[in-house]
Amino acid sequence: VLTGHTRGVTSLKVADGKIFSGSNDKTIKIWDIDSGKELREIENLIPLNNLIVLDGKIFIQSDYNIHVFDFNPRRSLAF
């Protein structure tokens, strides 16, 4: 069991040996698939509705906006 979100999980994806979870607590968490250890947390301004992981980037949809995060550096590419 992976614990850490404080509200309901709305999205779950597996890619690159990691689990990516998005939540109504306004966070994306990245977990190691083998150990279950939380590797990183990315904060969003509002709750997430969906996320996609592709080519080293996390695309998230929340309300009327799409945000793009590079999951290596800690910066939003903010579309």
Short mmCIF file of N, CA, C and O in Angstrom, two decimals:
data_model
loop_
_atom_site.label_atom_id
_atom_site.label_comp_id
_atom_site.label_asym_id
_atom_site.label_seq_id
_atom_site.Cartn_x
_atom_site.Cartn_y
_atom_site.Cartn_z
N VAL A 1 0.85 -1.18 0.00
CA VAL A 1 0.00 0.00 0.00
C VAL A 1 0.89 1.24 0.00
O VAL A 1 1.81 1.35 0.82
N LEU A 2 0.61 2.15 -0.94
CA LEU A 2 1.33 3.43 -0.99
C LEU A 2 0.48 4.48 -0.29
O LEU A 2 -0.66 4.71 -0.68
N THR A 3 1.01 5.06 0.76
CA THR A 3 0.26 6.09 1.49
C THR A 3 1.01 7.40 1.43
O THR A 3 2.24 7.42 1.38
N GLY A 4 0.27 8.49 1.44
CA GLY A 4 0.91 9.80 1.40
C GLY A 4 -0.03 10.91 0.97
O GLY A 4 0.11 12.03 1.40
N HIS A 5 -0.98 10.60 0.09
CA HIS A 5 -1.95 11.62 -0.30
C HIS A 5 -2.91 11.87 0.86
O HIS A 5 -3.24 10.96 1.61
N THR A 6 -3.38 13.09 0.97
CA THR A 6 -4.29 13.44 2.06
C THR A 6 -5.75 13.53 1.61
O THR A 6 -6.64 13.73 2.43
N ARG A 7 -5.98 13.40 0.31
CA ARG A 7 -7.34 13.37 -0.26
C ARG A 7 -7.37 12.29 -1.33
O ARG A 7 -6.36 11.67 -1.63
N GLY A 8 -8.51 12.11 -1.94
CA GLY A 8 -8.69 11.03 -2.91
C GLY A 8 -7.75 11.07 -4.10
O GLY A 8 -7.45 12.14 -4.63
N VAL A 9 -7.29 9.90 -4.53
CA VAL A 9 -6.44 9.77 -5.71
C VAL A 9 -7.34 9.76 -6.94
O VAL A 9 -8.31 9.00 -7.00
N THR A 10 -7.02 10.63 -7.92
CA THR A 10 -7.84 10.76 -9.11
C THR A 10 -7.18 10.19 -10.36
O THR A 10 -7.85 9.97 -11.36
N SER A 11 -5.86 9.99 -10.32
CA SER A 11 -5.12 9.50 -11.48
C SER A 11 -3.99 8.61 -11.03
O SER A 11 -3.35 8.87 -10.01
N LEU A 12 -3.72 7.59 -11.84
CA LEU A 12 -2.62 6.67 -11.54
C LEU A 12 -2.04 6.19 -12.86
O LEU A 12 -2.77 5.70 -13.73
N LYS A 13 -0.73 6.35 -13.02
CA LYS A 13 -0.05 5.91 -14.23
C LYS A 13 1.24 5.21 -13.83
O LYS A 13 1.85 5.54 -12.82
N VAL A 14 1.69 4.27 -14.66
CA VAL A 14 2.96 3.58 -14.47
C VAL A 14 3.81 3.83 -15.70
O VAL A 14 3.35 3.63 -16.83
N ALA A 15 5.05 4.31 -15.49
CA ALA A 15 5.97 4.56 -16.60
C ALA A 15 7.39 4.63 -16.06
O ALA A 15 7.62 5.09 -14.93
N ASP A 16 8.34 4.18 -16.85
CA ASP A 16 9.77 4.31 -16.53
C ASP A 16 10.13 3.74 -15.15
O ASP A 16 10.95 4.30 -14.44
N GLY A 17 9.50 2.65 -14.75
CA GLY A 17 9.80 2.04 -13.45
C GLY A 17 9.28 2.83 -12.27
O GLY A 17 9.71 2.61 -11.14
N LYS A 18 8.34 3.74 -12.52
CA LYS A 18 7.79 4.59 -11.46
C LYS A 18 6.26 4.55 -11.52
O LYS A 18 5.67 4.28 -12.55
N ILE A 19 5.65 4.85 -10.39
CA ILE A 19 4.20 5.04 -10.31
C ILE A 19 3.96 6.52 -10.10
O ILE A 19 4.60 7.15 -9.24
N PHE A 20 3.05 7.09 -10.86
CA PHE A 20 2.69 8.50 -10.75
C PHE A 20 1.25 8.57 -10.28
O PHE A 20 0.36 7.98 -10.91
N SER A 21 1.01 9.26 -9.18
CA SER A 21 -0.36 9.38 -8.67
C SER A 21 -0.72 10.85 -8.52
O SER A 21 0.07 11.66 -8.07
N GLY A 22 -1.93 11.18 -8.94
CA GLY A 22 -2.44 12.54 -8.81
C GLY A 22 -3.64 12.52 -7.89
O GLY A 22 -4.38 11.54 -7.84
N SER A 23 -3.85 13.62 -7.17
CA SER A 23 -4.85 13.61 -6.12
C SER A 23 -5.60 14.93 -6.00
O SER A 23 -5.14 15.97 -6.45
N ASN A 24 -6.74 14.85 -5.32
CA ASN A 24 -7.49 16.05 -4.96
C ASN A 24 -6.77 16.88 -3.90
O ASN A 24 -7.21 17.97 -3.57
N ASP A 25 -5.67 16.37 -3.35
CA ASP A 25 -4.89 17.16 -2.38
C ASP A 25 -3.92 18.12 -3.08
O ASP A 25 -3.08 18.74 -2.46
N LYS A 26 -4.06 18.24 -4.42
CA LYS A 26 -3.29 19.17 -5.24
C LYS A 26 -1.83 18.74 -5.41
O LYS A 26 -0.96 19.58 -5.60
N THR A 27 -1.57 17.44 -5.32
CA THR A 27 -0.19 16.97 -5.50
C THR A 27 -0.13 15.83 -6.50
O THR A 27 -1.09 15.09 -6.71
N ILE A 28 1.05 15.71 -7.09
CA ILE A 28 1.44 14.53 -7.86
C ILE A 28 2.56 13.88 -7.07
O ILE A 28 3.49 14.57 -6.65
N LYS A 29 2.47 12.61 -6.86
CA LYS A 29 3.55 11.89 -6.17
C LYS A 29 4.16 10.89 -7.15
O LYS A 29 3.45 10.27 -7.94
N ILE A 30 5.48 10.78 -7.08
CA ILE A 30 6.21 9.81 -7.89
C ILE A 30 6.81 8.79 -6.94
O ILE A 30 7.49 9.15 -5.98
N TRP A 31 6.52 7.52 -7.22
CA TRP A 31 6.92 6.41 -6.35
C TRP A 31 7.82 5.45 -7.11
O TRP A 31 7.64 5.24 -8.30
N ASP A 32 8.75 4.84 -6.41
CA ASP A 32 9.56 3.77 -6.99
C ASP A 32 8.69 2.52 -7.05
O ASP A 32 8.11 2.11 -6.04
N ILE A 33 8.59 1.93 -8.23
CA ILE A 33 7.70 0.79 -8.41
C ILE A 33 8.15 -0.45 -7.63
O ILE A 33 7.32 -1.24 -7.20
N ASP A 34 9.45 -0.62 -7.40
CA ASP A 34 9.95 -1.80 -6.70
C ASP A 34 9.88 -1.67 -5.18
O ASP A 34 9.42 -2.58 -4.50
N SER A 35 10.31 -0.52 -4.66
CA SER A 35 10.37 -0.35 -3.20
C SER A 35 9.11 0.26 -2.61
O SER A 35 8.86 0.14 -1.41
N GLY A 36 8.32 0.97 -3.45
CA GLY A 36 7.15 1.68 -2.93
C GLY A 36 7.50 2.99 -2.26
O GLY A 36 6.64 3.68 -1.74
N LYS A 37 8.77 3.37 -2.30
CA LYS A 37 9.23 4.60 -1.66
C LYS A 37 8.80 5.82 -2.48
O LYS A 37 8.90 5.82 -3.71
N GLU A 38 8.32 6.85 -1.79
CA GLU A 38 7.99 8.10 -2.46
C GLU A 38 9.28 8.80 -2.87
O GLU A 38 10.15 9.06 -2.04
N LEU A 39 9.42 9.09 -4.17
CA LEU A 39 10.63 9.71 -4.69
C LEU A 39 10.52 11.23 -4.76
O LEU A 39 11.51 11.93 -4.61
N ARG A 40 9.31 11.71 -5.00
CA ARG A 40 9.14 13.14 -5.23
C ARG A 40 7.68 13.52 -5.12
O ARG A 40 6.80 12.73 -5.41
N GLU A 41 7.45 14.76 -4.72
CA GLU A 41 6.10 15.33 -4.71
C GLU A 41 6.12 16.63 -5.49
O GLU A 41 7.02 17.44 -5.33
N ILE A 42 5.15 16.81 -6.36
CA ILE A 42 5.00 18.05 -7.13
C ILE A 42 3.68 18.67 -6.71
O ILE A 42 2.64 18.02 -6.74
N GLU A 43 3.72 19.93 -6.30
CA GLU A 43 2.51 20.62 -5.88
C GLU A 43 1.88 21.34 -7.06
O GLU A 43 2.56 21.92 -7.89
N ASN A 44 0.56 21.27 -7.14
CA ASN A 44 -0.22 21.97 -8.14
C ASN A 44 -1.08 23.00 -7.42
O ASN A 44 -1.26 22.92 -6.20
N LEU A 45 -1.62 23.97 -8.13
CA LEU A 45 -2.42 25.01 -7.49
C LEU A 45 -3.84 24.56 -7.17
O LEU A 45 -4.46 25.07 -6.25
N ILE A 46 -4.36 23.61 -7.94
CA ILE A 46 -5.71 23.12 -7.72
C ILE A 46 -5.73 21.60 -7.88
O ILE A 46 -4.79 21.02 -8.41
N PRO A 47 -6.80 20.94 -7.41
CA PRO A 47 -6.86 19.48 -7.54
C PRO A 47 -6.73 19.00 -8.98
O PRO A 47 -7.13 19.69 -9.92
N LEU A 48 -6.18 17.80 -9.15
CA LEU A 48 -5.97 17.23 -10.48
C LEU A 48 -7.15 16.39 -10.91
O LEU A 48 -7.76 15.71 -10.10
N ASN A 49 -7.43 16.40 -12.20
CA ASN A 49 -8.45 15.52 -12.77
C ASN A 49 -7.83 14.34 -13.50
O ASN A 49 -8.40 13.26 -13.52
N ASN A 50 -6.68 14.56 -14.13
CA ASN A 50 -6.06 13.50 -14.93
C ASN A 50 -4.58 13.79 -15.11
O ASN A 50 -4.16 14.95 -15.02
N LEU A 51 -3.79 12.76 -15.36
CA LEU A 51 -2.38 12.96 -15.69
C LEU A 51 -1.94 11.93 -16.70
O LEU A 51 -2.46 10.82 -16.77
N ILE A 52 -0.98 12.34 -17.53
CA ILE A 52 -0.36 11.47 -18.54
C ILE A 52 1.14 11.63 -18.40
O ILE A 52 1.64 12.75 -18.20
N VAL A 53 1.88 10.55 -18.49
CA VAL A 53 3.34 10.58 -18.43
C VAL A 53 3.86 10.18 -19.80
O VAL A 53 3.51 9.12 -20.32
N LEU A 54 4.70 11.05 -20.40
CA LEU A 54 5.20 10.79 -21.74
C LEU A 54 6.52 11.52 -21.94
O LEU A 54 6.61 12.72 -21.67
N ASP A 55 7.54 10.82 -22.40
CA ASP A 55 8.83 11.41 -22.75
C ASP A 55 9.43 12.28 -21.63
O ASP A 55 9.90 13.38 -21.87
N GLY A 56 9.38 11.78 -20.40
CA GLY A 56 10.00 12.49 -19.28
C GLY A 56 9.21 13.67 -18.78
O GLY A 56 9.70 14.46 -17.98
N LYS A 57 7.98 13.81 -19.23
CA LYS A 57 7.13 14.92 -18.80
C LYS A 57 5.81 14.39 -18.24
O LYS A 57 5.35 13.32 -18.62
N ILE A 58 5.25 15.14 -17.31
CA ILE A 58 3.95 14.83 -16.75
C ILE A 58 2.99 15.90 -17.23
O ILE A 58 3.20 17.09 -16.98
N PHE A 59 1.94 15.49 -17.93
CA PHE A 59 0.91 16.40 -18.40
C PHE A 59 -0.28 16.24 -17.45
O PHE A 59 -0.77 15.12 -17.27
N ILE A 60 -0.70 17.33 -16.83
CA ILE A 60 -1.83 17.23 -15.92
C ILE A 60 -2.96 18.14 -16.37
O ILE A 60 -2.74 19.21 -16.92
N GLN A 61 -4.16 17.67 -16.14
CA GLN A 61 -5.36 18.44 -16.45
C GLN A 61 -6.06 18.74 -15.14
O GLN A 61 -6.30 17.85 -14.33
N SER A 62 -6.32 20.02 -14.91
CA SER A 62 -7.05 20.44 -13.72
C SER A 62 -7.95 21.60 -14.11
O SER A 62 -7.49 22.58 -14.68
N ASP A 63 -9.22 21.43 -13.89
CA ASP A 63 -10.25 22.38 -14.34
C ASP A 63 -10.09 22.64 -15.83
O ASP A 63 -10.15 21.74 -16.61
N TYR A 64 -9.82 23.88 -16.21
CA TYR A 64 -9.76 24.24 -17.62
C TYR A 64 -8.34 24.37 -18.14
O TYR A 64 -8.12 24.86 -19.23
N ASN A 65 -7.36 23.95 -17.37
CA ASN A 65 -5.96 24.15 -17.73
C ASN A 65 -5.21 22.83 -17.89
O ASN A 65 -5.56 21.83 -17.28
N ILE A 66 -4.16 22.88 -18.70
CA ILE A 66 -3.21 21.77 -18.82
C ILE A 66 -1.85 22.32 -18.42
O ILE A 66 -1.44 23.38 -18.88
N HIS A 67 -1.16 21.62 -17.52
CA HIS A 67 0.18 22.00 -17.09
C HIS A 67 1.13 20.87 -17.48
O HIS A 67 0.75 19.71 -17.50
N VAL A 68 2.36 21.24 -17.77
CA VAL A 68 3.37 20.26 -18.14
C VAL A 68 4.55 20.41 -17.17
O VAL A 68 5.06 21.51 -16.99
N PHE A 69 4.94 19.30 -16.53
CA PHE A 69 6.07 19.29 -15.62
C PHE A 69 7.12 18.35 -16.18
O PHE A 69 6.81 17.26 -16.64
N ASP A 70 8.37 18.78 -16.14
CA ASP A 70 9.49 17.90 -16.43
C ASP A 70 9.78 17.19 -15.11
O ASP A 70 10.05 17.84 -14.12
N PHE A 71 9.68 15.86 -15.05
CA PHE A 71 9.80 15.23 -13.74
C PHE A 71 11.23 14.99 -13.30
O PHE A 71 11.47 14.38 -12.29
N ASN A 72 12.22 15.55 -13.97
CA ASN A 72 13.58 15.57 -13.43
C ASN A 72 13.85 16.91 -12.74
O ASN A 72 14.00 16.94 -11.55
N PRO A 73 13.88 18.04 -13.45
CA PRO A 73 14.01 19.32 -12.74
C PRO A 73 12.68 19.67 -12.06
O PRO A 73 11.64 19.18 -12.45
N ARG A 74 12.72 20.55 -11.10
CA ARG A 74 11.51 20.95 -10.39
C ARG A 74 10.95 22.24 -10.97
O ARG A 74 10.96 23.28 -10.32
N ARG A 75 10.44 22.18 -12.17
CA ARG A 75 9.86 23.38 -12.74
C ARG A 75 8.68 23.01 -13.63
O ARG A 75 8.67 21.98 -14.29
N SER A 76 7.69 23.88 -13.65
CA SER A 76 6.54 23.69 -14.52
C SER A 76 6.86 24.35 -15.85
O SER A 76 7.44 25.43 -15.90
N LEU A 77 6.49 23.70 -16.93
CA LEU A 77 6.64 24.31 -18.24
C LEU A 77 5.41 25.17 -18.56
O LEU A 77 5.38 25.88 -19.54
N ALA A 78 4.39 25.08 -17.73
CA ALA A 78 3.19 25.91 -17.70
C ALA A 78 2.58 26.26 -19.05
O ALA A 78 2.81 27.33 -19.56
N PHE A 79 1.82 25.38 -19.58
CA PHE A 79 1.03 25.68 -20.78
C PHE A 79 -0.28 26.27 -20.36
O PHE A 79 -0.81 25.99 -19.36
#
